[in-house]
XYZ file of C-alpha atoms in Angstrom:
332
model
C 19.118 12.629 13.819
C 18.145 9.137 12.709
C 16.896 6.618 15.274
C 19.576 5.178 17.565
C 17.852 1.926 18.593
C 16.925 -1.304 16.898
C 13.221 -2.176 17.121
C 10.928 -5.095 16.428
C 7.165 -4.866 16.594
C 4.076 -6.996 16.106
C 0.310 -6.615 16.066
C -2.865 -8.566 15.314
C -5.436 -7.821 12.619
C -9.010 -9.078 12.838
C -10.797 -9.791 9.545
C -14.551 -10.491 9.657
C -16.628 -11.304 6.567
C -14.229 -9.625 4.172
C -11.255 -10.240 1.911
C -8.034 -9.249 3.707
C -5.816 -9.540 0.617
C -7.063 -10.964 -2.663
C -4.826 -12.766 -5.170
C -5.409 -11.344 -8.690
C -4.018 -14.544 -10.240
C -6.684 -16.592 -8.425
C -9.816 -14.581 -9.194
C -9.107 -12.270 -6.226
C -9.710 -15.056 -3.707
C -8.136 -14.519 -0.256
C -4.509 -15.625 -0.169
C -3.881 -18.893 1.672
C -1.159 -21.435 2.334
C -2.501 -24.486 0.452
C -0.907 -26.912 2.924
C -2.162 -25.420 6.188
C -5.044 -23.264 4.862
C -3.768 -20.357 6.943
C -4.420 -16.952 5.389
C -1.847 -14.402 4.269
C -1.663 -10.622 4.027
C 1.346 -9.619 1.922
C 3.847 -7.037 3.079
C 2.978 -5.004 -0.024
C -0.675 -4.799 1.045
C 0.307 -3.580 4.517
C 2.765 -1.004 3.176
C 0.114 0.270 0.744
C -2.227 1.036 3.619
C 0.525 2.735 5.609
C 1.336 4.863 2.553
C -2.342 5.700 2.069
C -2.665 6.859 5.676
C 0.480 8.994 5.578
C -0.637 10.543 2.290
C -4.036 11.328 3.832
C -2.894 12.545 7.252
C 0.267 14.447 6.277
C -0.579 15.765 2.814
C 1.427 18.849 1.870
C 3.854 18.625 4.787
C 7.587 18.862 3.993
C 9.270 15.498 3.590
C 5.980 13.579 3.736
C 5.363 12.912 0.049
C 4.800 9.330 -1.125
C 6.719 8.015 -4.122
C 4.491 4.971 -4.772
C 1.140 6.614 -5.459
C -1.905 5.224 -7.228
C -1.998 5.791 -11.009
C 1.303 7.661 -11.212
C 4.638 7.116 -12.921
C 7.416 6.558 -10.386
C 9.942 7.947 -12.866
C 8.297 11.373 -12.590
C 8.950 11.416 -8.842
C 12.533 10.277 -9.397
C 13.058 13.129 -11.864
C 11.536 15.567 -9.362
C 13.974 14.404 -6.686
C 16.960 14.852 -8.977
C 15.791 18.293 -10.052
C 15.320 19.284 -6.385
C 18.880 18.071 -5.772
C 20.141 20.536 -8.381
C 21.109 18.014 -11.067
C 19.621 17.300 -14.475
C 16.535 15.096 -14.430
C 18.176 12.306 -16.419
C 21.848 12.817 -15.519
C 23.519 9.397 -15.255
C 26.798 10.328 -13.558
C 27.449 8.608 -10.239
C 27.360 11.897 -8.344
C 24.007 12.847 -9.903
C 22.494 9.459 -9.083
C 23.655 9.719 -5.457
C 22.347 13.284 -5.162
C 18.935 12.156 -6.433
C 18.948 9.221 -4.012
C 19.712 11.459 -1.047
C 17.066 14.013 -2.030
C 14.447 11.271 -2.543
C 15.028 10.166 1.061
C 14.398 13.738 2.202
C 11.261 14.228 0.113
C 9.466 10.875 0.326
C 8.379 9.271 3.593
C 8.041 5.795 2.067
C 11.570 5.938 0.613
C 13.016 6.855 4.039
C 10.970 4.106 5.637
C 10.682 1.149 3.258
C 13.358 1.957 0.715
C 12.811 1.960 -3.057
C 14.185 0.812 -6.378
C 14.761 4.084 -8.228
C 17.223 2.840 -10.838
C 14.591 3.091 -13.579
C 14.141 6.031 -15.943
C 16.020 9.080 -14.586
C 17.877 6.750 -12.159
C 18.364 7.680 -8.510
C 19.802 4.339 -7.501
C 18.383 1.999 -4.878
C 17.579 2.552 -1.229
C 17.377 -0.238 1.327
C 14.787 0.826 3.877
C 15.152 0.416 7.654
C 11.553 -0.825 8.110
C 10.608 -4.275 6.867
C 7.254 -5.952 7.464
C 6.559 -9.672 7.230
C 3.598 -11.397 5.606
C 0.662 -11.356 7.996
C -0.396 -14.925 8.780
C -3.640 -16.137 10.321
C -3.319 -18.072 13.570
C -5.772 -20.728 12.377
C -6.989 -22.012 9.010
C -9.390 -19.712 7.177
C -12.250 -20.712 4.899
C -12.290 -18.829 1.576
C -15.856 -18.481 0.288
C -17.012 -17.511 -3.192
C -20.672 -16.503 -3.333
C -22.919 -15.209 -6.081
C -24.536 -11.799 -5.850
C -27.163 -10.105 -8.004
C -26.843 -6.570 -9.293
C -30.253 -5.122 -10.112
C -28.890 -3.182 -13.059
C -26.589 -3.642 -16.055
C -23.826 -1.672 -17.755
C -24.507 -2.469 -21.383
C -23.529 -0.669 -24.561
C -27.268 -0.665 -25.317
C -26.880 -0.966 -29.055
C -24.310 1.841 -29.225
C -26.642 4.312 -27.544
C -25.362 7.893 -27.502
C -27.999 9.950 -25.672
C -30.232 9.681 -22.621
C -33.186 9.018 -24.931
C -31.312 6.178 -26.654
C -30.689 4.462 -23.305
C -34.294 4.960 -22.168
C -35.585 3.465 -25.432
C -33.239 0.479 -25.107
C -34.312 -0.156 -21.473
C -37.993 -0.073 -22.447
C -37.414 -2.750 -25.091
C -35.660 -5.226 -22.761
C -37.347 -7.924 -20.630
C -36.803 -7.431 -16.897
C -34.399 -10.357 -16.520
C -32.107 -8.774 -19.111
C -31.714 -5.731 -16.887
C -30.051 -7.712 -14.087
C -26.590 -9.207 -13.924
C -24.714 -11.607 -11.686
C -21.466 -11.072 -9.834
C -19.276 -12.836 -7.290
C -17.819 -11.923 -3.908
C -14.812 -13.591 -2.261
C -14.319 -13.406 1.501
C -13.531 -15.321 4.676
C -15.905 -15.534 7.677
C -13.098 -14.716 10.111
C -9.341 -14.675 10.515
C -6.949 -13.289 13.132
C -3.641 -12.360 11.487
C -0.286 -11.814 13.189
C 2.040 -9.279 11.543
C 5.688 -8.747 12.492
C 8.008 -5.846 11.706
C 11.705 -5.034 11.960
C 13.450 -1.648 12.179
C 17.214 -1.277 11.676
C 18.996 1.713 13.221
C 21.980 1.138 10.932
C 19.878 1.385 7.768
C 17.976 4.335 9.258
C 21.267 6.250 9.357
C 21.458 5.946 5.555
C 17.928 7.214 4.858
C 17.440 9.707 7.706
C 14.544 7.791 9.288
C 14.172 9.573 12.640
C 12.084 9.427 15.808
C 9.282 11.493 14.253
C 9.130 9.094 11.302
C 8.958 6.218 13.774
C 6.083 7.854 15.642
C 4.199 8.354 12.368
C 4.797 4.714 11.393
C 3.218 3.459 14.620
C 0.358 5.932 14.250
C -0.281 4.748 10.700
C -0.307 1.059 11.644
C -2.904 1.602 14.370
C -5.067 3.813 12.152
C -4.594 2.429 8.640
C -7.687 0.220 8.413
C -9.936 2.930 9.838
C -9.483 4.847 6.573
C -9.536 1.863 4.207
C -13.138 0.710 4.423
C -14.591 -0.844 1.283
C -17.118 -3.504 0.300
C -14.378 -6.142 0.525
C -12.684 -4.798 3.680
C -15.519 -3.480 5.799
C -14.431 -5.123 9.047
C -10.653 -5.121 9.259
C -8.983 -3.584 12.273
C -5.844 -3.766 14.378
C -7.346 -5.279 17.536
C -4.232 -5.616 19.680
C -2.004 -2.908 21.053
C 1.085 -2.370 18.938
C 3.733 -4.441 20.729
C 7.168 -2.812 20.445
C 10.576 -4.201 21.396
C 13.266 -1.538 21.821
C 16.944 -2.472 22.207
C 18.652 -0.160 24.711
C 21.874 -2.024 25.635
C 23.315 -3.237 28.923
C 26.958 -2.122 29.058
C 28.059 0.391 31.709
C 30.214 2.112 29.103
C 28.079 4.680 27.256
C 29.675 4.196 23.840
C 29.317 0.415 24.052
C 25.695 0.790 25.129
C 24.973 2.951 22.087
C 26.542 0.271 19.880
C 24.468 -2.462 21.535
C 21.282 -0.414 21.141
C 21.862 -0.212 17.396
C 22.909 -3.821 16.881
C 20.440 -5.364 19.334
C 20.612 -7.395 22.528
C 18.479 -10.439 21.628
C 17.360 -12.316 18.495
C 14.034 -11.120 17.117
C 12.424 -14.575 17.164
C 13.037 -14.933 20.910
C 11.316 -11.611 21.534
C 8.303 -12.574 19.442
C 8.055 -15.837 21.413
C 7.209 -13.784 24.516
C 3.764 -13.149 23.005
C 1.352 -16.082 23.022
C -2.077 -15.905 21.384
C -4.062 -19.134 21.327
C -7.621 -20.139 20.585
C -9.697 -20.789 23.691
C -10.238 -24.465 24.461
C -14.019 -24.356 24.091
C -13.908 -22.550 20.727
C -13.946 -24.660 17.573
C -14.548 -22.007 14.931
C -13.385 -18.566 16.088
C -15.485 -15.639 14.882
C -13.947 -12.805 16.935
C -10.540 -11.982 18.376
C -12.074 -12.485 21.819
C -12.234 -16.199 21.027
C -8.492 -16.149 21.716
C -6.438 -15.796 24.885
C -3.439 -13.464 24.651
C -0.563 -13.276 27.114
C 2.864 -11.656 27.345
C 5.753 -13.042 29.402
C 7.075 -9.762 30.806
C 9.268 -11.595 33.314
C 11.235 -13.342 30.537
C 12.239 -10.177 28.698
C 16.016 -10.316 27.924
C 18.314 -7.750 29.485
C 18.940 -4.707 27.342
C 15.497 -4.826 25.719
C 12.387 -2.856 26.639
C 8.865 -3.902 25.690
C 6.222 -1.285 25.006
C 2.511 -1.254 24.196
C 0.738 1.462 22.219
C -3.058 1.177 22.137
C -4.119 4.496 20.576
C -2.743 6.034 17.364
C -1.886 9.316 19.093
C -1.220 7.888 22.547
C 2.045 7.289 24.330
C 3.856 3.969 24.630
C 3.582 2.127 27.958
C 7.067 0.715 28.569
C 7.584 -2.556 30.456
C 3.935 -2.815 31.473
C 0.544 -3.433 29.918
C -1.724 -0.399 29.443
C -4.310 -0.120 32.198
C -7.148 -0.067 29.645
C -5.930 -3.244 27.915
C -8.313 -6.143 28.574
C -7.367 -8.679 25.918
C -3.714 -9.248 26.844
C -2.653 -10.383 30.298
C 0.713 -11.052 31.884
C 1.611 -14.702 31.457
């Protein structure tokens, strides 16, 4: 059964001496708002890391394939879904398209979760996913830096060398300075990014996104940067607990309460306002998430909504209270 409750969630990502999300149209410099100089992490970058984690952690398990994979043709996966549904790979009839759409939701975790445009090639229609994630935004301005680096080697054609001996001969003929090259590295010294997410129970009913899928989503968010280390993203981590708002309803009538749980009992922006993270007064240039104070107004939580905190990828959610091991957040 698909999830029966509406959810919102948020978390904070710390980025130290790395590039959280480079812009290929700007020489891969970190993305920023040019007016406020606050940094951005696109929703696509976050979803890519969730996909990567699910593909790594649940490889080969039924229903846990990923449709948007690196260096693949999406149309092949669409054709596979239609074939698994028992229709011709490129059948264009409405019934065949719908069958492929339904089977794609069963086969691919990211289709069930984020949705997909599958109207290309073999055509399995479009799916609107129940989980949507906002752009991550830094709490304060970030400082993009572009520094030069030296690589103590080159990758040269070496006069069309073909063999090991050709390359060795070419190296011996070159002056030492010709065997070095320069490069550039783009990064920010530090940024603390807030990311918000939204989960619709009504859209989940269309894709089959269930409680197990939800559990895997939260696990992936807390663990995704631990398996995405690189030269440009060496120190990125989710430093806050995952903060989850679950709509449960208030009506004494059971059927009405179910309806309220799906539709929600409070606007998302009012729930997010319960979390306050601000730079400490004596800090001018933050360089760690501990340069911020974080509080949650548990007493102002609207009726019909639960708040939960998940600190560990495989841990349980602490409902309506902060985890005992949590030291960064406090009740405001």
